Amino acid sequence: MQRLTVLVTGPGGRIGPHLLPTFRERFDVRLLDRQPIPNEPETIIADLSDREILRQAMEGADVLVHLAATSDEAPFLDELVPNNVVGLYNTFEAAREAGVRRIVFASTVQTVAYYPHETTIEVTDPVRPITLYGVTKVLGEVLGRWYYDRHGIEFVGVRIGHFLNYDHPILLDPERSWSRDIWLSPRDAAGILSACIEKPGLTYHLIFATSVSGRERLSRKPLREVLGYEPVDNVRTLFPHLYPDPVADP
């Protein structure tokens, strides 16, 4: 089977370095970032304002994995709009012009984080963004809907939970159960994003991306039904001292 060609924007951020080893095992990978990445000399250096370079970078690519963004709350007009609104449109439009057939978009749990903590959130629930950053990610999900309906570009919006490495102090803090309830591990991030790239027959989908949590705060049903993916990591088995109750999250 021919390997897919995948363009990853923003691979130098928090999540990208954890994805690349798995991606390179499975796909032909191109990288685009606004600044050089250590040990990645072939990275295309470009800003999301330059649609022509974006289009050239995407020529011949099968899938766009769009990680590039201002990645948390920031001044709306000065940072979020240029990168997460204008840059988002430039990137998706360049993908259309280059004939990319699928977009995998890094969205966030912040699109729905205003729901009460005790509820389990489904991807079909109305958005309730907790930040303006989350608002810009809602725009990405809606723009992806338009590109699928209007141009037939397959789209997966990945609402990423709290991405933390295994030894991060927040993850290991007994008082931070809310973080573990939406935790996404590096292994599962790589597995979920790889499944989004290679799963055949996708249309338009939103999914929550988490590992197995102390409590299923974000429904993993789309992970199973859309991607056929079961998380590898489970906070209860990795950190049993934080969970004296033996009853596991199903």
Coordinates of C-alpha atoms in Angstrom, one line a residue:
M1 CA 0.0 0.0 0.0
Q2 CA 1.4 3.4 -1.0
R3 CA 2.5 5.6 1.9
L4 CA 0.5 8.7 2.4
T5 CA 2.2 12.1 2.2
V6 CA 1.4 14.3 5.2
L7 CA 2.1 18.0 5.7
V8 CA 2.3 18.9 9.4
T9 CA 2.0 22.6 10.2
G10 CA 3.4 23.8 13.6
P11 CA 5.3 20.6 14.5
G12 CA 7.7 22.6 16.8
G13 CA 5.0 23.2 19.4
R14 CA 4.1 21.2 22.5
I15 CA 2.5 18.2 20.8
G16 CA 4.3 18.0 17.5
P17 CA 7.6 16.4 18.7
H18 CA 5.7 13.6 20.3
L19 CA 3.9 12.8 17.0
L20 CA 6.8 12.8 14.5
P21 CA 8.5 9.5 15.4
T22 CA 5.2 7.6 14.9
F23 CA 4.2 9.6 11.8
R24 CA 7.6 8.9 10.2
E25 CA 7.1 5.2 10.7
R26 CA 3.8 5.3 8.8
F27 CA 3.9 8.3 6.4
D28 CA 6.0 10.5 4.2
V29 CA 6.2 13.6 6.3
R30 CA 6.7 17.2 5.5
L31 CA 7.1 19.9 8.1
L32 CA 6.2 23.6 8.0
D33 CA 6.8 26.0 10.9
R34 CA 7.4 29.7 11.3
Q35 CA 10.8 29.1 12.9
P36 CA 13.5 26.5 12.5
I37 CA 13.2 23.3 14.5
P38 CA 16.3 21.7 16.1
N39 CA 17.4 18.6 14.2
E40 CA 14.8 19.2 11.4
P41 CA 16.8 21.0 8.7
E42 CA 14.3 20.3 6.0
T43 CA 11.5 22.1 7.7
I44 CA 9.8 24.7 5.5
I45 CA 10.0 28.0 7.3
A46 CA 6.9 30.1 6.6
D47 CA 4.2 32.1 8.3
L48 CA 0.5 31.3 7.9
S49 CA 0.1 34.7 6.2
D50 CA 2.0 33.4 3.1
R51 CA -0.6 31.4 1.3
E52 CA 1.6 30.8 -1.8
I53 CA 4.3 29.1 0.3
L54 CA 1.6 27.2 2.1
R55 CA 0.1 26.0 -1.3
Q56 CA 3.6 25.0 -2.6
A57 CA 4.3 23.1 0.6
M58 CA 1.0 21.1 0.1
E59 CA 1.5 20.2 -3.5
G60 CA 1.2 16.4 -3.7
A61 CA 0.2 16.0 -0.1
D62 CA -2.7 13.7 0.8
V63 CA -3.4 14.9 4.3
L64 CA -2.8 18.2 6.1
V65 CA -2.3 18.0 9.9
H66 CA -2.9 21.5 11.1
L67 CA -1.3 22.1 14.5
A68 CA -0.1 25.6 13.9
A69 CA -1.8 28.2 16.0
T70 CA -1.5 30.6 18.9
S71 CA -2.1 27.7 21.3
D72 CA -3.8 29.3 24.3
E73 CA -5.5 32.5 25.4
A74 CA -3.8 35.6 24.0
P75 CA -4.7 39.1 22.8
F76 CA -7.6 38.5 20.4
L77 CA -6.8 41.1 17.7
D78 CA -3.1 41.1 17.9
E79 CA -2.4 37.3 18.1
L80 CA -5.5 35.1 17.9
V81 CA -7.0 36.7 14.8
P82 CA -3.8 36.7 12.6
N83 CA -2.8 33.2 13.5
N84 CA -6.1 31.3 14.4
V85 CA -8.5 33.1 12.0
V86 CA -6.7 34.6 9.0
G87 CA -3.9 32.0 9.2
L88 CA -6.5 29.2 9.5
Y89 CA -8.3 30.4 6.4
N90 CA -5.1 30.7 4.5
T91 CA -4.0 27.2 5.4
F92 CA -7.4 25.5 4.6
E93 CA -7.6 27.5 1.3
A94 CA -4.1 26.5 0.3
A95 CA -5.0 22.9 1.0
R96 CA -8.0 23.2 -1.3
E97 CA -5.9 24.8 -4.0
A98 CA -3.3 22.1 -3.8
G99 CA -5.8 19.2 -3.9
V100 CA -5.3 17.9 -0.4
R101 CA -8.0 15.4 0.3
R102 CA -8.2 15.4 4.1
I103 CA -7.6 17.9 6.9
V104 CA -6.9 16.8 10.4
F105 CA -7.4 19.9 12.6
A106 CA -6.1 20.3 16.2
S107 CA -9.0 21.7 18.1
T108 CA -9.4 21.7 21.9
V109 CA -11.5 20.8 24.9
Q110 CA -11.7 24.5 25.4
T111 CA -14.5 24.6 22.8
V112 CA -16.8 23.0 25.4
A113 CA -15.2 23.6 28.8
Y114 CA -18.0 25.7 30.2
Y115 CA -20.1 22.6 30.9
P116 CA -20.3 21.6 34.5
H117 CA -17.4 19.3 35.5
E118 CA -19.7 16.5 36.6
T119 CA -21.2 16.0 33.2
T120 CA -20.0 13.8 30.4
I121 CA -19.7 15.9 27.2
E122 CA -20.6 14.5 23.8
V123 CA -19.3 15.9 20.6
T124 CA -22.9 16.5 19.5
D125 CA -23.5 18.9 22.5
P126 CA -23.6 22.6 21.6
V127 CA -20.3 24.4 21.9
R128 CA -19.5 26.3 25.1
P129 CA -16.1 27.8 24.7
I130 CA -14.3 28.9 27.9
T131 CA -11.8 31.2 26.2
L132 CA -11.5 33.3 23.0
Y133 CA -8.8 30.8 22.0
G134 CA -11.6 28.1 22.2
V135 CA -13.8 30.4 20.1
T136 CA -11.2 30.4 17.3
K137 CA -11.1 26.6 17.4
V138 CA -14.8 26.5 17.0
L139 CA -14.3 28.6 13.9
G140 CA -11.9 26.0 12.6
E141 CA -14.4 23.2 13.2
V142 CA -17.1 25.2 11.3
L143 CA -14.8 26.1 8.5
G144 CA -13.9 22.5 8.1
R145 CA -17.6 21.7 7.8
W146 CA -17.8 24.2 5.0
Y147 CA -14.8 22.9 3.2
Y148 CA -16.2 19.4 3.4
D149 CA -19.7 20.4 2.2
R150 CA -18.6 22.8 -0.4
H151 CA -15.4 21.2 -1.7
G152 CA -15.5 17.6 -0.5
I153 CA -12.3 17.8 1.7
E154 CA -12.5 15.2 4.4
F155 CA -12.2 16.7 7.9
V156 CA -11.5 15.5 11.4
G157 CA -11.6 18.1 14.2
V158 CA -9.6 16.6 17.1
R159 CA -10.7 18.2 20.4
I160 CA -7.5 17.6 22.3
G161 CA -7.8 17.1 26.1
H162 CA -5.1 18.2 28.6
F163 CA -1.9 17.1 26.8
L164 CA 0.8 16.4 29.4
N165 CA 3.9 14.2 29.5
Y166 CA 3.9 11.3 31.9
D167 CA 5.9 13.0 34.6
H168 CA 4.3 16.4 34.5
P169 CA 3.6 17.9 38.0
I170 CA 0.0 18.8 37.2
L171 CA -0.8 15.2 36.1
L172 CA 0.7 13.8 39.3
D173 CA -0.9 16.3 41.7
P174 CA -3.6 14.5 43.8
E175 CA -5.7 17.7 43.8
R176 CA -5.8 17.9 40.0
S177 CA -8.3 15.1 39.2
W178 CA -10.0 17.4 36.6
S179 CA -6.8 17.4 34.6
R180 CA -6.5 13.6 34.7
D181 CA -10.2 13.3 33.7
I182 CA -9.3 14.9 30.3
W183 CA -5.7 13.8 30.0
L184 CA -4.2 12.9 26.6
S185 CA -0.9 11.0 26.8
P186 CA 1.9 11.3 24.2
R187 CA 1.3 7.7 23.1
D188 CA -2.4 8.2 22.6
A189 CA -1.9 11.6 20.9
A190 CA 0.3 9.9 18.3
G191 CA -2.1 7.0 17.9
I192 CA -5.2 9.1 17.6
L193 CA -3.7 11.5 15.1
S194 CA -2.2 8.7 13.1
A195 CA -5.7 7.0 12.9
C196 CA -7.2 10.3 11.8
I197 CA -4.7 10.4 8.9
E198 CA -5.0 6.8 7.7
K199 CA -8.6 5.7 8.5
P200 CA -10.3 5.2 5.2
G201 CA -13.8 6.4 4.3
L202 CA -14.1 9.4 6.6
T203 CA -16.3 12.4 5.9
Y204 CA -16.7 15.2 8.5
H205 CA -16.1 14.3 12.1
L206 CA -15.4 15.8 15.5
I207 CA -13.7 13.6 18.2
F208 CA -12.5 14.1 21.7
A209 CA -8.9 13.0 22.1
T210 CA -8.1 11.6 25.6
S211 CA -6.6 8.6 27.2
V212 CA -8.6 6.5 29.6
S213 CA -9.3 8.9 32.5
G214 CA -10.4 8.7 36.1
R215 CA -13.9 9.5 34.9
E216 CA -15.1 9.8 31.3
R217 CA -15.5 13.6 31.2
L218 CA -15.2 13.7 27.4
S219 CA -17.0 10.9 25.5
R220 CA -14.7 8.5 23.8
K221 CA -17.5 7.0 21.8
P222 CA -16.4 8.7 18.5
L223 CA -12.8 7.4 19.0
R224 CA -14.3 3.9 19.0
E225 CA -17.0 4.3 16.4
V226 CA -15.2 6.7 13.9
L227 CA -11.6 5.7 14.2
G228 CA -11.8 2.2 15.8
Y229 CA -9.2 3.4 18.3
E230 CA -8.9 2.4 22.0
P231 CA -6.6 4.4 24.1
V232 CA -3.4 2.7 25.3
D233 CA -2.8 4.7 28.5
N234 CA -5.0 4.7 31.6
V235 CA -4.4 7.0 34.5
R236 CA -5.7 4.5 37.0
T237 CA -3.1 1.8 36.0
L238 CA -0.3 4.3 35.4
F239 CA -0.8 6.2 38.7
P240 CA -2.7 3.7 41.0
H241 CA -1.6 5.7 44.2
L242 CA -3.9 8.5 43.0
Y243 CA -6.9 6.2 42.7
P244 CA -7.6 4.1 45.9
D245 CA -11.0 3.2 44.5
P246 CA -10.5 0.1 42.3
V247 CA -13.5 0.8 40.1
A248 CA -12.1 1.8 36.7
D249 CA -13.5 4.2 34.1
P250 CA -15.3 1.9 31.6

